[in-house]
Amino acid sequence: SDGSIRLHQMTSEYPLMQWNDSTNGQPVIALQWALTRPAVFFVLDASSNIYIWDLLENDLLPMVKQAIPSDNVVTMAVLGEPEKTTGLLGIALAKESGLIDIQYVKKKWALP
C-alpha cells in the first residue's frame, strides 16, 4: 500500500531486495514477472502508471515508467509464450470503463 516492492526467496522470511517508495508512494495494484525473460517484471500502481524493471540492467530503479492516461487501469496480465524465442511479450490492461488494452513491449525486455 505504500509503493514498496520486496523480492523474496521461498526459503527465507526476509527479502533479498527491497525498493521503498518505488511508485512515489502510490499503492501497487499488480506486479507480474515477464514470461519470456526472468529478470524483468512489471508493476501497476494506483495512478495507472506501468513500471518496467529489468534487474539485469538496473536493480535500483525501473527502466521505464509509462503513464496510462484517460481511463484508470484496474489490473493487468502479462502475455507471452516462454517456449518461443520470438521475443513477443505484451501486457493486457483492464480499464475501469471495461475496455481491455493490449500493449507490446520492446524486444530488449522480451528476449530470453
Tab-separated table of N, CA and C in Angstrom:
chain	number	residue	atom	x	y	z
A	1	SER	N	0.807	-1.210	0.000
A	1	SER	CA	0.000	0.000	0.000
A	1	SER	C	0.852	1.277	0.000
A	2	ASP	N	2.140	1.169	0.325
A	2	ASP	CA	2.996	2.355	0.375
A	2	ASP	C	3.916	2.493	-0.834
A	3	GLY	N	3.779	1.602	-1.807
A	3	GLY	CA	4.596	1.668	-3.014
A	3	GLY	C	5.906	0.918	-2.917
A	4	SER	N	6.135	0.201	-1.829
A	4	SER	CA	7.382	-0.559	-1.731
A	4	SER	C	7.210	-1.935	-2.366
A	5	ILE	N	8.321	-2.449	-2.879
A	5	ILE	CA	8.347	-3.765	-3.523
A	5	ILE	C	9.437	-4.573	-2.841
A	6	ARG	N	9.141	-5.840	-2.574
A	6	ARG	CA	10.116	-6.723	-1.940
A	6	ARG	C	10.279	-7.990	-2.774
A	7	LEU	N	11.527	-8.396	-2.943
A	7	LEU	CA	11.851	-9.627	-3.654
A	7	LEU	C	12.255	-10.663	-2.610
A	8	HIS	N	11.494	-11.740	-2.533
A	8	HIS	CA	11.728	-12.776	-1.536
A	8	HIS	C	12.219	-14.067	-2.170
A	9	GLN	N	12.950	-14.813	-1.388
A	9	GLN	CA	13.325	-16.180	-1.707
A	9	GLN	C	12.407	-17.077	-0.886
A	10	MET	N	11.972	-18.181	-1.442
A	10	MET	CA	10.987	-19.035	-0.768
A	10	MET	C	11.494	-19.602	0.565
A	11	THR	N	12.783	-19.662	0.750
A	11	THR	CA	13.329	-20.284	1.955
A	11	THR	C	13.589	-19.296	3.091
A	12	SER	N	13.250	-18.029	2.905
A	12	SER	CA	13.532	-17.027	3.931
A	12	SER	C	12.374	-16.061	4.081
A	13	GLU	N	12.145	-15.627	5.298
A	13	GLU	CA	11.100	-14.631	5.533
A	13	GLU	C	11.586	-13.211	5.265
A	14	TYR	N	12.896	-13.043	5.114
A	14	TYR	CA	13.474	-11.726	4.867
A	14	TYR	C	13.696	-11.520	3.378
A	15	PRO	N	13.418	-10.315	2.877
A	15	PRO	CA	13.587	-10.071	1.435
A	15	PRO	C	15.048	-10.050	1.012
A	16	LEU	N	15.293	-10.523	-0.228
A	16	LEU	CA	16.617	-10.405	-0.833
A	16	LEU	C	16.904	-8.956	-1.221
A	17	MET	N	15.866	-8.294	-1.719
A	17	MET	CA	15.947	-6.883	-2.125
A	17	MET	C	14.658	-6.201	-1.698
A	18	GLN	N	14.762	-4.916	-1.456
A	18	GLN	CA	13.576	-4.130	-1.138
A	18	GLN	C	13.741	-2.750	-1.751
A	19	TRP	N	12.703	-2.314	-2.449
A	19	TRP	CA	12.700	-0.995	-3.062
A	19	TRP	C	11.587	-0.191	-2.396
A	20	ASN	N	11.963	0.738	-1.545
A	20	ASN	CA	10.984	1.589	-0.855
A	20	ASN	C	10.542	2.717	-1.771
A	21	ASP	N	9.283	3.070	-1.661
A	21	ASP	CA	8.732	4.209	-2.408
A	21	ASP	C	8.990	4.080	-3.914
A	22	SER	N	8.912	2.869	-4.432
A	22	SER	CA	9.226	2.626	-5.844
A	22	SER	C	8.197	3.223	-6.793
A	23	THR	N	7.025	3.563	-6.282
A	23	THR	CA	5.972	4.155	-7.109
A	23	THR	C	5.586	5.546	-6.597
A	24	ASN	N	6.542	6.234	-6.015
A	24	ASN	CA	6.294	7.564	-5.436
A	24	ASN	C	5.159	7.545	-4.422
A	25	GLY	N	5.071	6.470	-3.663
A	25	GLY	CA	4.076	6.364	-2.606
A	25	GLY	C	2.723	5.838	-3.037
A	26	GLN	N	2.517	5.618	-4.334
A	26	GLN	CA	1.241	5.092	-4.813
A	26	GLN	C	1.158	3.594	-4.507
A	27	PRO	N	-0.013	3.111	-4.079
A	27	PRO	CA	-0.159	1.676	-3.835
A	27	PRO	C	0.100	0.847	-5.094
A	28	VAL	N	0.723	-0.307	-4.910
A	28	VAL	CA	0.946	-1.246	-6.010
A	28	VAL	C	-0.332	-2.055	-6.199
A	29	ILE	N	-0.888	-2.016	-7.401
A	29	ILE	CA	-2.122	-2.739	-7.718
A	29	ILE	C	-1.799	-4.149	-8.212
A	30	ALA	N	-0.755	-4.269	-9.042
A	30	ALA	CA	-0.383	-5.568	-9.606
A	30	ALA	C	1.109	-5.585	-9.888
A	31	LEU	N	1.684	-6.769	-9.791
A	31	LEU	CA	3.087	-6.991	-10.127
A	31	LEU	C	3.165	-8.363	-10.770
A	32	GLN	N	3.796	-8.423	-11.950
A	32	GLN	CA	3.921	-9.701	-12.645
A	32	GLN	C	5.269	-9.803	-13.324
A	33	TRP	N	5.850	-11.003	-13.250
A	33	TRP	CA	7.102	-11.289	-13.943
A	33	TRP	C	6.842	-11.502	-15.422
A	34	ALA	N	7.812	-11.104	-16.247
A	34	ALA	CA	7.744	-11.381	-17.681
A	34	ALA	C	7.799	-12.882	-17.890
A	35	LEU	N	7.071	-13.374	-18.857
A	35	LEU	CA	7.033	-14.807	-19.143
A	35	LEU	C	8.215	-15.263	-19.979
A	36	THR	N	8.867	-14.330	-20.656
A	36	THR	CA	9.930	-14.706	-21.590
A	36	THR	C	11.326	-14.312	-21.104
A	37	ARG	N	11.402	-13.495	-20.082
A	37	ARG	CA	12.702	-13.011	-19.588
A	37	ARG	C	12.648	-12.946	-18.062
A	38	PRO	N	13.308	-13.843	-17.374
A	38	PRO	CA	13.155	-13.980	-15.924
A	38	PRO	C	13.545	-12.768	-15.086
A	39	ALA	N	14.386	-11.882	-15.568
A	39	ALA	CA	14.830	-10.743	-14.768
A	39	ALA	C	13.937	-9.514	-14.908
A	40	VAL	N	12.892	-9.604	-15.705
A	40	VAL	CA	12.022	-8.454	-15.978
A	40	VAL	C	10.682	-8.649	-15.282
A	41	PHE	N	10.208	-7.570	-14.610
A	41	PHE	CA	8.861	-7.601	-14.066
A	41	PHE	C	8.182	-6.259	-14.270
A	42	PHE	N	6.863	-6.289	-14.200
A	42	PHE	CA	6.026	-5.135	-14.464
A	42	PHE	C	5.236	-4.791	-13.210
A	43	VAL	N	5.090	-3.504	-12.949
A	43	VAL	CA	4.353	-3.035	-11.778
A	43	VAL	C	3.300	-2.043	-12.252
A	44	LEU	N	2.089	-2.199	-11.740
A	44	LEU	CA	0.996	-1.252	-11.978
A	44	LEU	C	0.687	-0.568	-10.663
A	45	ASP	N	0.665	0.775	-10.646
A	45	ASP	CA	0.309	1.474	-9.410
A	45	ASP	C	-1.113	2.039	-9.496
A	46	ALA	N	-1.581	2.580	-8.389
A	46	ALA	CA	-2.958	3.062	-8.295
A	46	ALA	C	-3.240	4.284	-9.162
A	47	SER	N	-2.202	4.931	-9.667
A	47	SER	CA	-2.380	6.086	-10.559
A	47	SER	C	-2.290	5.703	-12.026
A	48	SER	N	-2.404	4.415	-12.327
A	48	SER	CA	-2.356	3.898	-13.699
A	48	SER	C	-1.007	4.120	-14.368
A	49	ASN	N	0.058	3.989	-13.618
A	49	ASN	CA	1.411	4.014	-14.166
A	49	ASN	C	1.930	2.587	-14.229
A	50	ILE	N	2.603	2.264	-15.341
A	50	ILE	CA	3.251	0.968	-15.511
A	50	ILE	C	4.761	1.204	-15.398
A	51	TYR	N	5.407	0.380	-14.602
A	51	TYR	CA	6.857	0.433	-14.434
A	51	TYR	C	7.432	-0.875	-14.957
A	52	ILE	N	8.498	-0.774	-15.749
A	52	ILE	CA	9.195	-1.964	-16.227
A	52	ILE	C	10.552	-2.011	-15.545
A	53	TRP	N	10.787	-3.096	-14.826
A	53	TRP	CA	12.052	-3.323	-14.140
A	53	TRP	C	12.826	-4.399	-14.881
A	54	ASP	N	14.110	-4.190	-15.102
A	54	ASP	CA	14.995	-5.208	-15.654
A	54	ASP	C	16.180	-5.309	-14.697
A	55	LEU	N	16.157	-6.320	-13.858
A	55	LEU	CA	17.165	-6.454	-12.813
A	55	LEU	C	18.563	-6.720	-13.351
A	56	LEU	N	18.673	-7.176	-14.604
A	56	LEU	CA	19.986	-7.370	-15.200
A	56	LEU	C	20.604	-6.049	-15.652
A	57	GLU	N	19.771	-5.079	-15.936
A	57	GLU	CA	20.248	-3.764	-16.384
A	57	GLU	C	20.427	-2.797	-15.215
A	58	ASN	N	19.457	-2.778	-14.295
A	58	ASN	CA	19.493	-1.846	-13.173
A	58	ASN	C	18.644	-2.430	-12.055
A	59	ASP	N	19.255	-2.713	-10.916
A	59	ASP	CA	18.484	-3.273	-9.815
A	59	ASP	C	18.120	-2.215	-8.771
A	60	LEU	N	18.308	-0.933	-9.104
A	60	LEU	CA	17.957	0.145	-8.186
A	60	LEU	C	16.683	0.881	-8.575
A	61	LEU	N	16.453	1.002	-9.888
A	61	LEU	CA	15.325	1.792	-10.390
A	61	LEU	C	14.673	1.081	-11.575
A	62	PRO	N	13.401	1.386	-11.827
A	62	PRO	CA	12.780	0.832	-13.036
A	62	PRO	C	13.413	1.430	-14.286
A	63	MET	N	13.392	0.662	-15.356
A	63	MET	CA	13.943	1.120	-16.632
A	63	MET	C	13.011	2.134	-17.299
A	64	VAL	N	11.697	1.929	-17.104
A	64	VAL	CA	10.700	2.762	-17.769
A	64	VAL	C	9.519	2.979	-16.835
A	65	LYS	N	8.957	4.178	-16.911
A	65	LYS	CA	7.668	4.466	-16.273
A	65	LYS	C	6.764	5.005	-17.373
A	66	GLN	N	5.606	4.359	-17.554
A	66	GLN	CA	4.671	4.764	-18.606
A	66	GLN	C	3.324	5.057	-17.979
A	67	ALA	N	2.856	6.298	-18.106
A	67	ALA	CA	1.526	6.669	-17.616
A	67	ALA	C	0.476	6.231	-18.632
A	68	ILE	N	-0.627	5.712	-18.138
A	68	ILE	CA	-1.753	5.326	-18.992
A	68	ILE	C	-2.865	6.348	-18.735
A	69	PRO	N	-3.004	7.338	-19.609
A	69	PRO	CA	-3.950	8.432	-19.359
A	69	PRO	C	-5.394	8.078	-19.706
A	70	SER	N	-6.275	8.897	-19.226
A	70	SER	CA	-7.690	8.987	-19.611
A	70	SER	C	-8.629	7.926	-19.047
A	71	ASP	N	-8.153	6.788	-18.595
A	71	ASP	CA	-9.044	5.751	-18.082
A	71	ASP	C	-8.256	4.917	-17.079
A	72	ASN	N	-8.704	4.863	-15.836
A	72	ASN	CA	-7.968	4.137	-14.803
A	72	ASN	C	-7.798	2.665	-15.145
A	73	VAL	N	-6.591	2.177	-14.968
A	73	VAL	CA	-6.295	0.754	-15.157
A	73	VAL	C	-6.514	0.067	-13.820
A	74	VAL	N	-7.345	-0.983	-13.801
A	74	VAL	CA	-7.672	-1.658	-12.543
A	74	VAL	C	-6.854	-2.919	-12.313
A	75	THR	N	-6.343	-3.525	-13.383
A	75	THR	CA	-5.467	-4.686	-13.246
A	75	THR	C	-4.741	-4.926	-14.557
A	76	MET	N	-3.765	-5.824	-14.514
A	76	MET	CA	-3.012	-6.150	-15.725
A	76	MET	C	-2.654	-7.624	-15.706
A	77	ALA	N	-2.363	-8.129	-16.889
A	77	ALA	CA	-1.871	-9.502	-17.048
A	77	ALA	C	-0.780	-9.477	-18.104
A	78	VAL	N	0.273	-10.239	-17.873
A	78	VAL	CA	1.388	-10.308	-18.812
A	78	VAL	C	1.126	-11.430	-19.800
A	79	LEU	N	1.382	-11.164	-21.085
A	79	LEU	CA	1.158	-12.122	-22.158
A	79	LEU	C	2.488	-12.478	-22.802
A	80	GLY	N	2.639	-13.723	-23.195
A	80	GLY	CA	3.838	-14.148	-23.887
A	80	GLY	C	3.904	-15.657	-23.944
A	81	GLU	N	4.809	-16.156	-24.746
A	81	GLU	CA	4.992	-17.598	-24.893
A	81	GLU	C	6.443	-17.932	-24.553
A	82	PRO	N	6.696	-18.364	-23.321
A	82	PRO	CA	8.075	-18.598	-22.897
A	82	PRO	C	8.804	-19.675	-23.686
A	83	GLU	N	8.074	-20.587	-24.293
A	83	GLU	CA	8.731	-21.652	-25.049
A	83	GLU	C	9.169	-21.202	-26.442
A	84	LYS	N	8.754	-20.022	-26.866
A	84	LYS	CA	9.143	-19.496	-28.178
A	84	LYS	C	10.162	-18.377	-27.997
A	85	THR	N	11.071	-18.274	-28.939
A	85	THR	CA	12.117	-17.255	-28.841
A	85	THR	C	11.846	-16.071	-29.771
A	86	THR	N	10.574	-15.788	-30.031
A	86	THR	CA	10.211	-14.688	-30.924
A	86	THR	C	10.372	-13.329	-30.270
A	87	GLY	N	10.449	-13.308	-28.946
A	87	GLY	CA	10.568	-12.037	-28.247
A	87	GLY	C	9.266	-11.274	-28.182
A	88	LEU	N	8.152	-11.961	-28.313
A	88	LEU	CA	6.848	-11.309	-28.251
A	88	LEU	C	6.355	-11.325	-26.809
A	89	LEU	N	6.175	-10.143	-26.242
A	89	LEU	CA	5.733	-10.003	-24.861
A	89	LEU	C	4.802	-8.807	-24.778
A	90	GLY	N	3.678	-8.977	-24.127
A	90	GLY	CA	2.717	-7.894	-24.021
A	90	GLY	C	2.081	-7.828	-22.649
A	91	ILE	N	1.330	-6.766	-22.458
A	91	ILE	CA	0.594	-6.554	-21.217
A	91	ILE	C	-0.855	-6.257	-21.583
A	92	ALA	N	-1.771	-6.993	-20.972
A	92	ALA	CA	-3.197	-6.706	-21.126
A	92	ALA	C	-3.610	-5.832	-19.949
A	93	LEU	N	-4.171	-4.681	-20.251
A	93	LEU	CA	-4.587	-3.727	-19.228
A	93	LEU	C	-6.110	-3.659	-19.193
A	94	ALA	N	-6.697	-3.977	-18.041
A	94	ALA	CA	-8.141	-3.872	-17.875
A	94	ALA	C	-8.453	-2.502	-17.290
A	95	LYS	N	-9.267	-1.749	-17.999
A	95	LYS	CA	-9.568	-0.377	-17.594
A	95	LYS	C	-10.911	-0.296	-16.879
A	96	GLU	N	-11.068	0.749	-16.103
A	96	GLU	CA	-12.272	0.963	-15.308
A	96	GLU	C	-13.533	1.018	-16.170
A	97	SER	N	-13.402	1.498	-17.393
A	97	SER	CA	-14.541	1.610	-18.301
A	97	SER	C	-14.978	0.257	-18.855
A	98	GLY	N	-14.173	-0.793	-18.636
A	98	GLY	CA	-14.477	-2.109	-19.181
A	98	GLY	C	-13.662	-2.451	-20.413
A	99	LEU	N	-12.910	-1.492	-20.933
A	99	LEU	CA	-12.068	-1.744	-22.107
A	99	LEU	C	-10.820	-2.526	-21.708
A	100	ILE	N	-10.334	-3.333	-22.638
A	100	ILE	CA	-9.083	-4.064	-22.485
A	100	ILE	C	-8.109	-3.494	-23.507
A	101	ASP	N	-6.939	-3.113	-23.055
A	101	ASP	CA	-5.909	-2.553	-23.921
A	101	ASP	C	-4.712	-3.503	-23.903
A	102	ILE	N	-4.243	-3.895	-25.079
A	102	ILE	CA	-3.065	-4.762	-25.197
A	102	ILE	C	-1.905	-3.904	-25.684
A	103	GLN	N	-0.809	-3.925	-24.937
A	103	GLN	CA	0.388	-3.191	-25.336
A	103	GLN	C	1.554	-4.165	-25.383
A	104	TYR	N	2.355	-4.065	-26.438
A	104	TYR	CA	3.526	-4.914	-26.581
A	104	TYR	C	4.754	-4.135	-26.138
A	105	VAL	N	5.690	-4.827	-25.513
A	105	VAL	CA	6.900	-4.170	-25.024
A	105	VAL	C	8.041	-4.370	-26.008
A	106	LYS	N	9.058	-3.536	-25.879
A	106	LYS	CA	10.212	-3.622	-26.758
A	106	LYS	C	10.893	-4.977	-26.593
A	107	LYS	N	11.470	-5.425	-27.697
A	107	LYS	CA	12.119	-6.750	-27.700
A	107	LYS	C	13.247	-6.859	-26.685
A	108	LYS	N	13.893	-5.756	-26.344
A	108	LYS	CA	15.016	-5.849	-25.407
A	108	LYS	C	14.559	-6.273	-24.016
A	109	TRP	N	13.279	-6.098	-23.693
A	109	TRP	CA	12.747	-6.576	-22.409
A	109	TRP	C	12.010	-7.895	-22.554
A	110	ALA	N	11.936	-8.414	-23.771
A	110	ALA	CA	11.184	-9.637	-24.020
A	110	ALA	C	12.060	-10.826	-24.385
A	111	LEU	N	13.185	-10.582	-25.038
A	111	LEU	CA	14.030	-11.689	-25.484
A	111	LEU	C	14.652	-12.424	-24.304
A	112	PRO	N	14.696	-13.738	-24.364
A	112	PRO	CA	15.300	-14.522	-23.265
A	112	PRO	C	16.776	-14.203	-23.077
